[in-house]
Tab-separated table of C-alpha atoms in Angstrom:
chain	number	residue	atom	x	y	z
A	408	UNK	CA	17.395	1.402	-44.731
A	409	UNK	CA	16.929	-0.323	-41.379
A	410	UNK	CA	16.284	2.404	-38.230
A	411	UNK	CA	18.701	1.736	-35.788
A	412	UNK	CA	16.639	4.272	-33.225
A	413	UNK	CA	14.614	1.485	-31.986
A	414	UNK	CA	13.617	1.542	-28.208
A	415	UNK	CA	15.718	-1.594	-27.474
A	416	UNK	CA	18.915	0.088	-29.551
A	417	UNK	CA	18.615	3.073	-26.990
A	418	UNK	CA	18.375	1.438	-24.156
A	419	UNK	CA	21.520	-0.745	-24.828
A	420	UNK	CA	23.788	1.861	-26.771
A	421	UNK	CA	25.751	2.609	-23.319
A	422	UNK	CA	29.296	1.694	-24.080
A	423	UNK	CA	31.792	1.678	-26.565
A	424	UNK	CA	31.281	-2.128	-27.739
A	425	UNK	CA	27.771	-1.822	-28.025
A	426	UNK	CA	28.752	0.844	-30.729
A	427	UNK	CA	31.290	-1.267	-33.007
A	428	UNK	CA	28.959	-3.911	-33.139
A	429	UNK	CA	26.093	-1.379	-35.094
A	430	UNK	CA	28.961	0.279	-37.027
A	431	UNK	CA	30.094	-3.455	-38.123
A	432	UNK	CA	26.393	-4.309	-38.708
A	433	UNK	CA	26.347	-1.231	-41.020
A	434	UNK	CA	29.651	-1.625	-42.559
A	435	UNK	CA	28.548	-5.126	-43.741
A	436	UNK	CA	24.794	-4.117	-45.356
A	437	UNK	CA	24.160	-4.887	-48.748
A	438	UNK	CA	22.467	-1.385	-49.351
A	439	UNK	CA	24.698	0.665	-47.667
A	440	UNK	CA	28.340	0.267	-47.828
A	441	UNK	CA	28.672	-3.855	-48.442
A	442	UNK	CA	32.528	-3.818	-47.047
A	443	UNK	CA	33.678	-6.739	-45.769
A	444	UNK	CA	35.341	-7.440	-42.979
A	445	UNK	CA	34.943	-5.556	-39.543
A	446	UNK	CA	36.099	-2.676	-37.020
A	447	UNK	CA	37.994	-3.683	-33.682
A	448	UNK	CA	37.779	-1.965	-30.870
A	449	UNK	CA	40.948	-0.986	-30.345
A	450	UNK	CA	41.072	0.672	-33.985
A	451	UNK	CA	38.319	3.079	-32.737
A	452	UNK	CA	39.917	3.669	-29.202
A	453	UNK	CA	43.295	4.431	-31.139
A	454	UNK	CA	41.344	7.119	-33.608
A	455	UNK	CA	38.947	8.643	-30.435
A	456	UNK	CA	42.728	8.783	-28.638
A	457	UNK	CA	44.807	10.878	-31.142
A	458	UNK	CA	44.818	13.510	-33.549
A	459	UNK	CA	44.877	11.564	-36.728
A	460	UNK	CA	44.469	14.518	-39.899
A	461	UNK	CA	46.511	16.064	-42.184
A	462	UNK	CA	46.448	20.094	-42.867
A	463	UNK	CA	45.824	21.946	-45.522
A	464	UNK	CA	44.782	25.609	-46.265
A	465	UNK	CA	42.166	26.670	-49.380
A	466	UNK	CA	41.875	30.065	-50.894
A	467	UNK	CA	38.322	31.419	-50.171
A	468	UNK	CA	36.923	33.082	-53.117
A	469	UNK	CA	36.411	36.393	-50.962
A	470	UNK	CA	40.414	35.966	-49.727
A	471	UNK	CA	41.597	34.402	-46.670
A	472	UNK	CA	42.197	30.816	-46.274
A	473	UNK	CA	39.820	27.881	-45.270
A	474	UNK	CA	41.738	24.932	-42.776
A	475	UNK	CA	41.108	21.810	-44.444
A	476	UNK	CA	41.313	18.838	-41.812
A	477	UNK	CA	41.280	15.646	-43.775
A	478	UNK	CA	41.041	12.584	-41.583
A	479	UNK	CA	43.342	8.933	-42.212
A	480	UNK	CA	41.761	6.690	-44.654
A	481	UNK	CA	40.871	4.552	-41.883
A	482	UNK	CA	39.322	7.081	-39.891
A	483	UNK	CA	37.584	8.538	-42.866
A	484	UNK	CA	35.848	5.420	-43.128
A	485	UNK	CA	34.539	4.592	-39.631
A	486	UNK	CA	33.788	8.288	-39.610
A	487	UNK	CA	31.400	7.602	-42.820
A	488	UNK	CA	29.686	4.639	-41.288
A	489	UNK	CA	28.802	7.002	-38.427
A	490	UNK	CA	27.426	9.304	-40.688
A	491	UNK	CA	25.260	6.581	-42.084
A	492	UNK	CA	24.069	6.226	-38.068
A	493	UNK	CA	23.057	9.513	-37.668
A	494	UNK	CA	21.234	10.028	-40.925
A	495	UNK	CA	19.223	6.985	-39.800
A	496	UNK	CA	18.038	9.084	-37.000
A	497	UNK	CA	18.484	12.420	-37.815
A	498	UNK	CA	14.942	14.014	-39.961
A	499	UNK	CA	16.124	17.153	-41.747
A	500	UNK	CA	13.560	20.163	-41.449
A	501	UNK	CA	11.822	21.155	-44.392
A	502	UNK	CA	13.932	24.550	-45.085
A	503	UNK	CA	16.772	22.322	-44.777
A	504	UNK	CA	18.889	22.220	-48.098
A	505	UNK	CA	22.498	21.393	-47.756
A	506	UNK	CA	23.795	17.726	-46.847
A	507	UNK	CA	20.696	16.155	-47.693
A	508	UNK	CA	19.786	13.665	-50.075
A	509	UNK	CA	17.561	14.518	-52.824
A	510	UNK	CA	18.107	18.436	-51.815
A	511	UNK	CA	20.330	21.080	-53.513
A	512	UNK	CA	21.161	24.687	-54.137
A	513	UNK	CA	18.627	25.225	-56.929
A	514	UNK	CA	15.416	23.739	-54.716
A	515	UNK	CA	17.331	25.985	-51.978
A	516	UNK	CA	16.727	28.481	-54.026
A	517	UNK	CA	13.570	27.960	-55.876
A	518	UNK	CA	11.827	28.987	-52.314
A	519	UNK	CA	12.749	32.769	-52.898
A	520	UNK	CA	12.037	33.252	-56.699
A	521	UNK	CA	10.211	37.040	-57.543
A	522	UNK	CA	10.427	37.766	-53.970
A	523	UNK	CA	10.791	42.219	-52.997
A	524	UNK	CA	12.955	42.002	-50.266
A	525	UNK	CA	15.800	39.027	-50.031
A	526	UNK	CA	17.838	38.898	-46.669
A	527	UNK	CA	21.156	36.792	-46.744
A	528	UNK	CA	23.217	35.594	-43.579
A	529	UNK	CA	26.219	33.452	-43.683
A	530	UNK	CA	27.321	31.986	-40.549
A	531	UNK	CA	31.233	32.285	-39.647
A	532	UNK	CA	33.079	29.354	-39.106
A	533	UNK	CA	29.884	27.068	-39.206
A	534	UNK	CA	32.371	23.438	-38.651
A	535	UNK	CA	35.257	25.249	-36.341
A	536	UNK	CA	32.147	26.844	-34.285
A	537	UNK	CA	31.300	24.058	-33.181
A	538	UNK	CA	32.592	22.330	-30.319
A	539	UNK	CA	33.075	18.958	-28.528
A	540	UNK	CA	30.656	19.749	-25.660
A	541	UNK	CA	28.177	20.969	-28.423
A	542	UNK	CA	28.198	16.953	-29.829
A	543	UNK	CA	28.029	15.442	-26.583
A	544	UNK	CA	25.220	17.609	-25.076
A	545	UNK	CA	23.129	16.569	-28.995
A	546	UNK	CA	23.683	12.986	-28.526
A	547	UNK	CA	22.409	12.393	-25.393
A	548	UNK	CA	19.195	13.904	-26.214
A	549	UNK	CA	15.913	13.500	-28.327
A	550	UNK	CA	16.259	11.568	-30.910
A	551	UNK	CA	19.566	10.123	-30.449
A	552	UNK	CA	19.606	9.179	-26.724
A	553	UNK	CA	22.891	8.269	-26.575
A	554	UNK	CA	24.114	7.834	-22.722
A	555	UNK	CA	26.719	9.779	-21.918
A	556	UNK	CA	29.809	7.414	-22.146
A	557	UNK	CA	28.702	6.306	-25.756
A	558	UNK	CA	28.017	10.113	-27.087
A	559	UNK	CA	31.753	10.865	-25.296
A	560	UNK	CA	33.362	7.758	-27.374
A	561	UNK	CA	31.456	8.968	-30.698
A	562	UNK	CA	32.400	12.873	-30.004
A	563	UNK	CA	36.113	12.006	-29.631
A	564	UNK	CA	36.037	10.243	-33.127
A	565	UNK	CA	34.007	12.995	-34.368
A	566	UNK	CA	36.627	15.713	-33.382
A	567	UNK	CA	39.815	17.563	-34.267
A	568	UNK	CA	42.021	19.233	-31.958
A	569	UNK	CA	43.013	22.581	-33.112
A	570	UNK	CA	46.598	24.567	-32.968
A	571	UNK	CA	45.161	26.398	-29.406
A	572	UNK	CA	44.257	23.026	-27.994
A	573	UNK	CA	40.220	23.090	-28.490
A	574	UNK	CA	38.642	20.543	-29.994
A	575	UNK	CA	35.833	21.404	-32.765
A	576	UNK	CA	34.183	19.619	-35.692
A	577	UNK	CA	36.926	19.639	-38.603
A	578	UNK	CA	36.229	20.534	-41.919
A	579	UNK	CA	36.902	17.445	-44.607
A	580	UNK	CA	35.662	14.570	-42.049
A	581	UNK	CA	32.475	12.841	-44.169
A	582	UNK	CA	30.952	13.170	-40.811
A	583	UNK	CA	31.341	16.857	-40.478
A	584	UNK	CA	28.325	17.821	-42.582
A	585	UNK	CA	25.744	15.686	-41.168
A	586	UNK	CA	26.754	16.973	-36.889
A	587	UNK	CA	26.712	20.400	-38.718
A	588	UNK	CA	23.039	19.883	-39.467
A	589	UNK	CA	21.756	18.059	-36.402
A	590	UNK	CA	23.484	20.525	-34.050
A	591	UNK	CA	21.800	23.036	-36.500
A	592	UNK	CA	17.931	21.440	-35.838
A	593	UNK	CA	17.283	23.423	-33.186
A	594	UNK	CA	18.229	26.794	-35.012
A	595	UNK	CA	16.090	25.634	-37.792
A	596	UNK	CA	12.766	25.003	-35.716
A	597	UNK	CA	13.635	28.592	-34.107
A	598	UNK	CA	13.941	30.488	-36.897
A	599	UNK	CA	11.130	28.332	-39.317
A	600	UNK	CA	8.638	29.475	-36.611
A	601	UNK	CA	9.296	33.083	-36.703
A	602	UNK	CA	8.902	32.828	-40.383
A	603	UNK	CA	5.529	30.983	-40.333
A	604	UNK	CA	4.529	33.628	-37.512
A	605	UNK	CA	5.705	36.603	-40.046
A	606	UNK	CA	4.243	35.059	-42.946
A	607	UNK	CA	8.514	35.083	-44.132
A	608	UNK	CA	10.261	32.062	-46.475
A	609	UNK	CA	13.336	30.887	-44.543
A	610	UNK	CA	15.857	28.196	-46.099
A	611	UNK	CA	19.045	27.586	-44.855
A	612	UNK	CA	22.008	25.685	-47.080
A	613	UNK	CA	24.760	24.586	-44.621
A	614	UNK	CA	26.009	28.123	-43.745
A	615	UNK	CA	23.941	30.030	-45.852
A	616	UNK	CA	20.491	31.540	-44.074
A	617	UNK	CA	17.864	33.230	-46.508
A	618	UNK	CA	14.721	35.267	-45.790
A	619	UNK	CA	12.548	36.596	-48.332
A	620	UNK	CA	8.920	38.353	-48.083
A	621	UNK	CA	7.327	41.153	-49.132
A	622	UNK	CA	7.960	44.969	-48.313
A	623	UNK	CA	4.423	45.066	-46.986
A	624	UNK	CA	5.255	42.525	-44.361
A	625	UNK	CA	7.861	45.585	-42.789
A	626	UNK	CA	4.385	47.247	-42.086
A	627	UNK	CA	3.984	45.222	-38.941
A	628	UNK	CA	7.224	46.455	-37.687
A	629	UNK	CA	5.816	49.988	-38.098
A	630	UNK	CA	9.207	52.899	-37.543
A	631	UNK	CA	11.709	49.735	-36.579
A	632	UNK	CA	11.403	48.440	-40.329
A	633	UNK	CA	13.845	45.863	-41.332
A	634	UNK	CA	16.914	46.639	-39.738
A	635	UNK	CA	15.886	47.411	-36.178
A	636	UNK	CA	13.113	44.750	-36.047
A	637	UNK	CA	13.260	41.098	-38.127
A	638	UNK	CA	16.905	41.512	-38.323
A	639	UNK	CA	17.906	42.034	-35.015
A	640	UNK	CA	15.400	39.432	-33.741
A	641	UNK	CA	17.116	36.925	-36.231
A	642	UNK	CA	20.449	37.721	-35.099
A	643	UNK	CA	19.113	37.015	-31.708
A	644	UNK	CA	17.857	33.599	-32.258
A	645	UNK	CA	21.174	32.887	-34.152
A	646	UNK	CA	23.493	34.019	-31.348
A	647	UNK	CA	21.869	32.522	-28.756
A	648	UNK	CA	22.117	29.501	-30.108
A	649	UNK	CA	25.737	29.120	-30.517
A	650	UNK	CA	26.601	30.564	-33.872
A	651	UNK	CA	28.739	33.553	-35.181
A	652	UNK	CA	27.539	35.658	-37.816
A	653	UNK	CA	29.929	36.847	-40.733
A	654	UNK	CA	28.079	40.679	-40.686
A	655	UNK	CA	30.349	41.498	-43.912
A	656	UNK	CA	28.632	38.726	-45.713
A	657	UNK	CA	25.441	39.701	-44.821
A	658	UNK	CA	23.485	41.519	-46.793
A	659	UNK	CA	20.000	42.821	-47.884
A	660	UNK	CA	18.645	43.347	-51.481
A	661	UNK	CA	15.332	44.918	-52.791
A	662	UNK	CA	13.235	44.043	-55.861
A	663	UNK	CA	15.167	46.567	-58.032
A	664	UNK	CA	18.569	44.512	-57.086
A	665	UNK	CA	19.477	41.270	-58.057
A	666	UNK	CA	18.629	38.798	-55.894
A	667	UNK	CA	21.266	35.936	-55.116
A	668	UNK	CA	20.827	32.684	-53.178
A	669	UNK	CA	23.825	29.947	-52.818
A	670	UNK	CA	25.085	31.653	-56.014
A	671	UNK	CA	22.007	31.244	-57.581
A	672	UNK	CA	19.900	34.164	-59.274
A	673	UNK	CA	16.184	34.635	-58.489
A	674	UNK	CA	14.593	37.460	-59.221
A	675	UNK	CA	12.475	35.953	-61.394
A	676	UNK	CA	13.112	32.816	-61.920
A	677	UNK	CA	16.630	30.435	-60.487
A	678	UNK	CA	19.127	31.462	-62.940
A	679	UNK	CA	22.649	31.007	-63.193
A	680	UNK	CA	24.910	34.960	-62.712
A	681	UNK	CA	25.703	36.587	-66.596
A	682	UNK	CA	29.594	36.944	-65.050
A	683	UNK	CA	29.547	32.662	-65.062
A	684	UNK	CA	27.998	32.318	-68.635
A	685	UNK	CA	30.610	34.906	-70.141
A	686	UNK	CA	33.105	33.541	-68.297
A	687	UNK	CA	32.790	30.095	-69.660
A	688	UNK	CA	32.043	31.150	-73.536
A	689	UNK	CA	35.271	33.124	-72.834
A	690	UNK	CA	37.015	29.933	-72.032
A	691	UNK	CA	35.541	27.896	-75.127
A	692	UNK	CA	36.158	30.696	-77.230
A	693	UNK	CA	39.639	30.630	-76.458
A	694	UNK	CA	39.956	27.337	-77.114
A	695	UNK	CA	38.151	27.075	-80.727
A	696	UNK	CA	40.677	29.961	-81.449
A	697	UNK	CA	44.047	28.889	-80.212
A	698	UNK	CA	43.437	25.153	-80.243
A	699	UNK	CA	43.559	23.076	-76.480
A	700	UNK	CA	47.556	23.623	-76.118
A	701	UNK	CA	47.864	27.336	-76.075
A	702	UNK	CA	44.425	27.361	-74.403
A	703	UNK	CA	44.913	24.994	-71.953
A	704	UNK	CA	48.301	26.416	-71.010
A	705	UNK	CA	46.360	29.955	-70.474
A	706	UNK	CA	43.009	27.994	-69.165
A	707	UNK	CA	45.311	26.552	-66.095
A	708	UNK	CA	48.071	29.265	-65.247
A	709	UNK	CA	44.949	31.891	-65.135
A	710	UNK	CA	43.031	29.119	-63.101
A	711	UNK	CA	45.656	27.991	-60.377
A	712	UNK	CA	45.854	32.022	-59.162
A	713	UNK	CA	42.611	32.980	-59.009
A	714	UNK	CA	40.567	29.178	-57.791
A	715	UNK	CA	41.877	26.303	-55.576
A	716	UNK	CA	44.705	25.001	-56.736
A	717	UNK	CA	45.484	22.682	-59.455
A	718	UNK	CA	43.340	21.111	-61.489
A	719	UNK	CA	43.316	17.549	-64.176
A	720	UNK	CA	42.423	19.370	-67.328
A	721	UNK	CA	40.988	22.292	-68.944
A	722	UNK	CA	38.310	20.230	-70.415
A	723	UNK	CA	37.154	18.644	-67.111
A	724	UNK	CA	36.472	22.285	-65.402
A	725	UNK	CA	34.536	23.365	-68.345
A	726	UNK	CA	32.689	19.819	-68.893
A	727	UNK	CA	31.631	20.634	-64.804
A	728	UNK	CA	30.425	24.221	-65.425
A	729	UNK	CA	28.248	22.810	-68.468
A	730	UNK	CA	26.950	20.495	-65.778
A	731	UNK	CA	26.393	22.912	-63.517
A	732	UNK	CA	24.305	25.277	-66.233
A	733	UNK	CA	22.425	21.692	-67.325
A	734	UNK	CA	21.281	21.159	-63.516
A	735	UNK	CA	20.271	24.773	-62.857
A	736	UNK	CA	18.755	25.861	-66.285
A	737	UNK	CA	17.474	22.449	-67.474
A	738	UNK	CA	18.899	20.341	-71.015
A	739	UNK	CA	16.709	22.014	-73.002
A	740	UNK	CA	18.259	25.262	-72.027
A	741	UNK	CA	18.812	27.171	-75.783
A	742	UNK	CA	22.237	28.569	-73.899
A	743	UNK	CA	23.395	25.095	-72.178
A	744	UNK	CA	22.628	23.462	-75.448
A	745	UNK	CA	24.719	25.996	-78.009
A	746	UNK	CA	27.585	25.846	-75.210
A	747	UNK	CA	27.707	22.168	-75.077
A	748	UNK	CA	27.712	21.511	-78.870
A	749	UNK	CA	30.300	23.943	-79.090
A	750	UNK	CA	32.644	21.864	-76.317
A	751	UNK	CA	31.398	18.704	-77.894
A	752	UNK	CA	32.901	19.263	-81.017
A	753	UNK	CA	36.036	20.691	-79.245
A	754	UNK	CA	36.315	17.780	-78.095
A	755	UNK	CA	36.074	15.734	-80.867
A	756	UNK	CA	38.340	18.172	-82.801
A	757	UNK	CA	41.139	17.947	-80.433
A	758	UNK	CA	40.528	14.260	-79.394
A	759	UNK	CA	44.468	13.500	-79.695
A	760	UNK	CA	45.783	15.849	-77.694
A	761	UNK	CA	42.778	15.138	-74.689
A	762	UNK	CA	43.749	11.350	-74.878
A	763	UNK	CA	47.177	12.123	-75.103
């Protein structure tokens, strides 16, 4: 994909038209979106002008709710052609997992496998914590250069205003997840250099910060051990760079515990959690013994009170978690395989009342 960090791009990416015309240059490549065609001006100043979203709320797993912000078609779109910009400048660190291509939760958590001591921090409100002077004061430094006008046109596309009038990143813009990570960068270099200096493994997946080492690495702490030494040092670095931490989601597990990372067991080797596997035979169990109507019926009403919200069909959900076990335990998995003949000839079985 062509760079569009060039010295001469910097230099002349001062004002708002100088930006439409490399979002309509990327709108219109061949290997990128291929829309045809092109963004006015006064489409973008109406969007940077405006609070153009619609609101939604999410069950979290844990309870509470999660504020949804999804952005107008329209503004979805010039919002993913953005997102194209940055990623054309932005270089993910190496212990960066989430939001980037060719990267997911099992690498993420392939760098802490048969590891004695696993640290977990989640950061609280990762897209909401993040503000519009946060965006402006990245883009108008190294790499993106942006001058000051430009990165303020950008930011006010890149925003939502909230209920108590601040304006943060929102959560369900396509362009959320890449700011996330570039405001992020420096946090990353911080912490990735206290864990070469400590001889530690540090990953972090969007909101979701690992450590892992050895208990003999604590000996270099001598009486301030874990708690009063790497962990307040890492909540230090965090902090003072701008994030909250979610302390009730934080926790600390030793080799005799099991080990999680982005959901993912690793004590010995990535893994998928026993509860998901008996969960799902559960589910296809029920449906080889009281056929897909009853089941399904069952399947959904249990579903829509305990997950987020309604779904298509019983069989999609399942077909997703077989996925799911395929990516993290391989095809040749003996359990993904018996589970997925099993749906398969579910499927075929009840191939009337699917299709129906």
């Amino acid at each position: 994909m062509e760079k569009y960090r060039t010295a001469r791009w910097r230099l002349t990416m001062y004002s708002e038209r100088h930006i439409i015309t490399i979002l309509n240059r990327i709108r219109r490549r061949r290997d990128i979106l291929n829309c045809k065609g092109y963004f006015k001006l006064s489409t973008l100043q109406k969007y940077a002008s405006g609070n153009y979203y619609k609101f939604f709320s999410i069950p979290k797993k844990n309870g509470g709710k999660r504020i949804i912000s999804a952005p107008e078609r329209e503004l979805a779109f010039i919002q993913l052609c953005i997102a194209v910009l940055f990623n054309s400048i932005y270089k993910p660190n190496k212990c960066v997992f989430g939001f980037v291509d060719k990267r997911s939760i099992v690498q993420n958590a392939q760098q802490h496998i048969n590891k004695e001591i696993l640290f977990n921090i989640d950061l609280k409100d990762y897209f909401s914590s993040i503000s519009y002077n946060d965006i402006i004061e990245k883009l108008i430094r190294q790499p993106y250069y942006f001058s000051y006008p430009a990165a303020k046109f950008l930011t006010d596309i890149l925003v939502v205003e909230t209920q108590d009038g601040k304006r943060v990143l929102p959560q369900g813009a396509p362009s959320s997840p890449i700011v996330t990570n570039m405001i992020a960068d420096h946090l990353d270099v911080r912490l990735s250099k206290f864990a070469e200096k400590h001889d530690l493994t540090y990953t972090r997946y969007a909101d979701d910060i690992t450590f892992s080492f050895s208990r003999s690495k604590l000996r270099g702490w001598r009486s301030h051990g874990l708690t009063k030494g790497i962990r307040d040092i890492i909540f230090d670095i965090i902090e003072t760079e701008g994030f909250l931490i979610n302390k009730r989601k934080t926790r600390i597990s030793f080799i005799n515990q099991r080990h999680e990372v982005t959901g993912l067991v690793v004590n010995k080797k990535v893994n998928v959690k026993r509860e998901y596997i008996k969960r799902l035979r559960t589910e296809i169990h029920n449906w080889e013994r009281d056929g897909y109507v009853i089941a399904s019926y069952k399947f959904l009403k249990h579903y829509e009170k305990t997950h987020l919200g309604k779904l298509k069909s019983m069989e999609n959900v399942i077909e997703g978690k077989l996925s799911f076990i395929k990516m993290v335990k391989g095809e040749n998995d003996t359990t993904f395989m018996k589970l997925y003949n099993r749906f398969m000839l579910l499927m075929q079985r009840d191939k009337v009342f699917i299709n129906s």
